[in-house]
Every structure is written in C-alpha cells, then in structure tokens.
Short mmCIF file of C-alpha atoms in Angstrom, two decimals:
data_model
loop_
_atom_site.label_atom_id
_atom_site.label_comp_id
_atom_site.label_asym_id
_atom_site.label_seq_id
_atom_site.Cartn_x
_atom_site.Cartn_y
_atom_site.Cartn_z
CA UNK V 1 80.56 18.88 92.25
CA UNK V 2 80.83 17.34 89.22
CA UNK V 3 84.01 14.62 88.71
CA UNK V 4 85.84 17.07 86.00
CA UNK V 5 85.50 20.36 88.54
CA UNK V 6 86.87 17.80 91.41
CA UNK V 7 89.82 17.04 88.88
CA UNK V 8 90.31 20.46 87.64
CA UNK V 9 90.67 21.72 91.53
CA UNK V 10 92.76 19.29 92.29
CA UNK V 11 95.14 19.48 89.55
CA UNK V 12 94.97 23.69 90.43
CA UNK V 13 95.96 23.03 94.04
CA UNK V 14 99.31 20.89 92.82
CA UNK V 15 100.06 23.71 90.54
CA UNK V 16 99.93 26.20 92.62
CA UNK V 17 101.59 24.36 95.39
CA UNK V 18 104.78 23.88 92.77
CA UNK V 19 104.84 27.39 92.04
CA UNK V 20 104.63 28.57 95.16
CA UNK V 21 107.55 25.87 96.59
CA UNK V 22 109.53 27.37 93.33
CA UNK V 23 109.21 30.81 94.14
CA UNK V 24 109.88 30.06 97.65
CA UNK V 25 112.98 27.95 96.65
CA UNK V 26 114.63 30.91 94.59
CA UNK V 27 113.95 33.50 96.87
CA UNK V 28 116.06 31.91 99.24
CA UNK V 29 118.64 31.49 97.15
CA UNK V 30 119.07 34.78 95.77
CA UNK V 31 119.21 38.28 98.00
CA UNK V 32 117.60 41.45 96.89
CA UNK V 33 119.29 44.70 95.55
CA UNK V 34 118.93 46.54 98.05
CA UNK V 35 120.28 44.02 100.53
CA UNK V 36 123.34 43.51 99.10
CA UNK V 37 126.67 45.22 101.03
CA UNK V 38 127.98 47.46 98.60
CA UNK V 39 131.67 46.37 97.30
CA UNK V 40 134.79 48.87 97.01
CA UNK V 41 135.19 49.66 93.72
CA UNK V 42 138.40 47.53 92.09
CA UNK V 43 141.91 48.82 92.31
CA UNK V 44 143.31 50.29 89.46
CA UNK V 45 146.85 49.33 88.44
CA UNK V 46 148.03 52.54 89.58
CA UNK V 47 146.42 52.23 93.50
CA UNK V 48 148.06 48.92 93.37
CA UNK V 49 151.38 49.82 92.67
CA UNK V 50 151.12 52.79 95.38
#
C-alpha cells in the first residue's frame, strides 16, 4: 500500500467512526414515533369548567 491509500483509510476509518458515535448519540436521545405513549388530547375551556 502506497503512503496516500494508508492515509486515505485511515482518515475513512475516523470518519466513519464520528458518524457512527453521532448517529448513535442522537438515537439515544430521541424516541421513535411509534414509541411514543399517545397524550389525551388538551381540555377545552368548556371540559375544564365542567
């Protein structure tokens, strides 16, 4: 391997090892759609005054 193929690899590896640490990162942070309980609905001003 030539020195600029050894560099090029290397420099792949470290990006793909921040994006996947990113993605990682953010999907723990965030839930999916379909996970999420679904709320009530908010009270309207005439529920509340019932």
């Amino acid at each position: 391997m030539t020195k600029s193929r050894k560099i090029f690899l290397m420099a792949a590896f470290i990006f793909l090892a921040i994006v996947l640490y990113v993605a990682w990162d953010i999907s723990q942070r965030t839930t999916a759609p379909w996970n999420k309980h679904k709320k009530e609905p908010a009270k309207t001003e005439m529920e509340k005054d019932n």
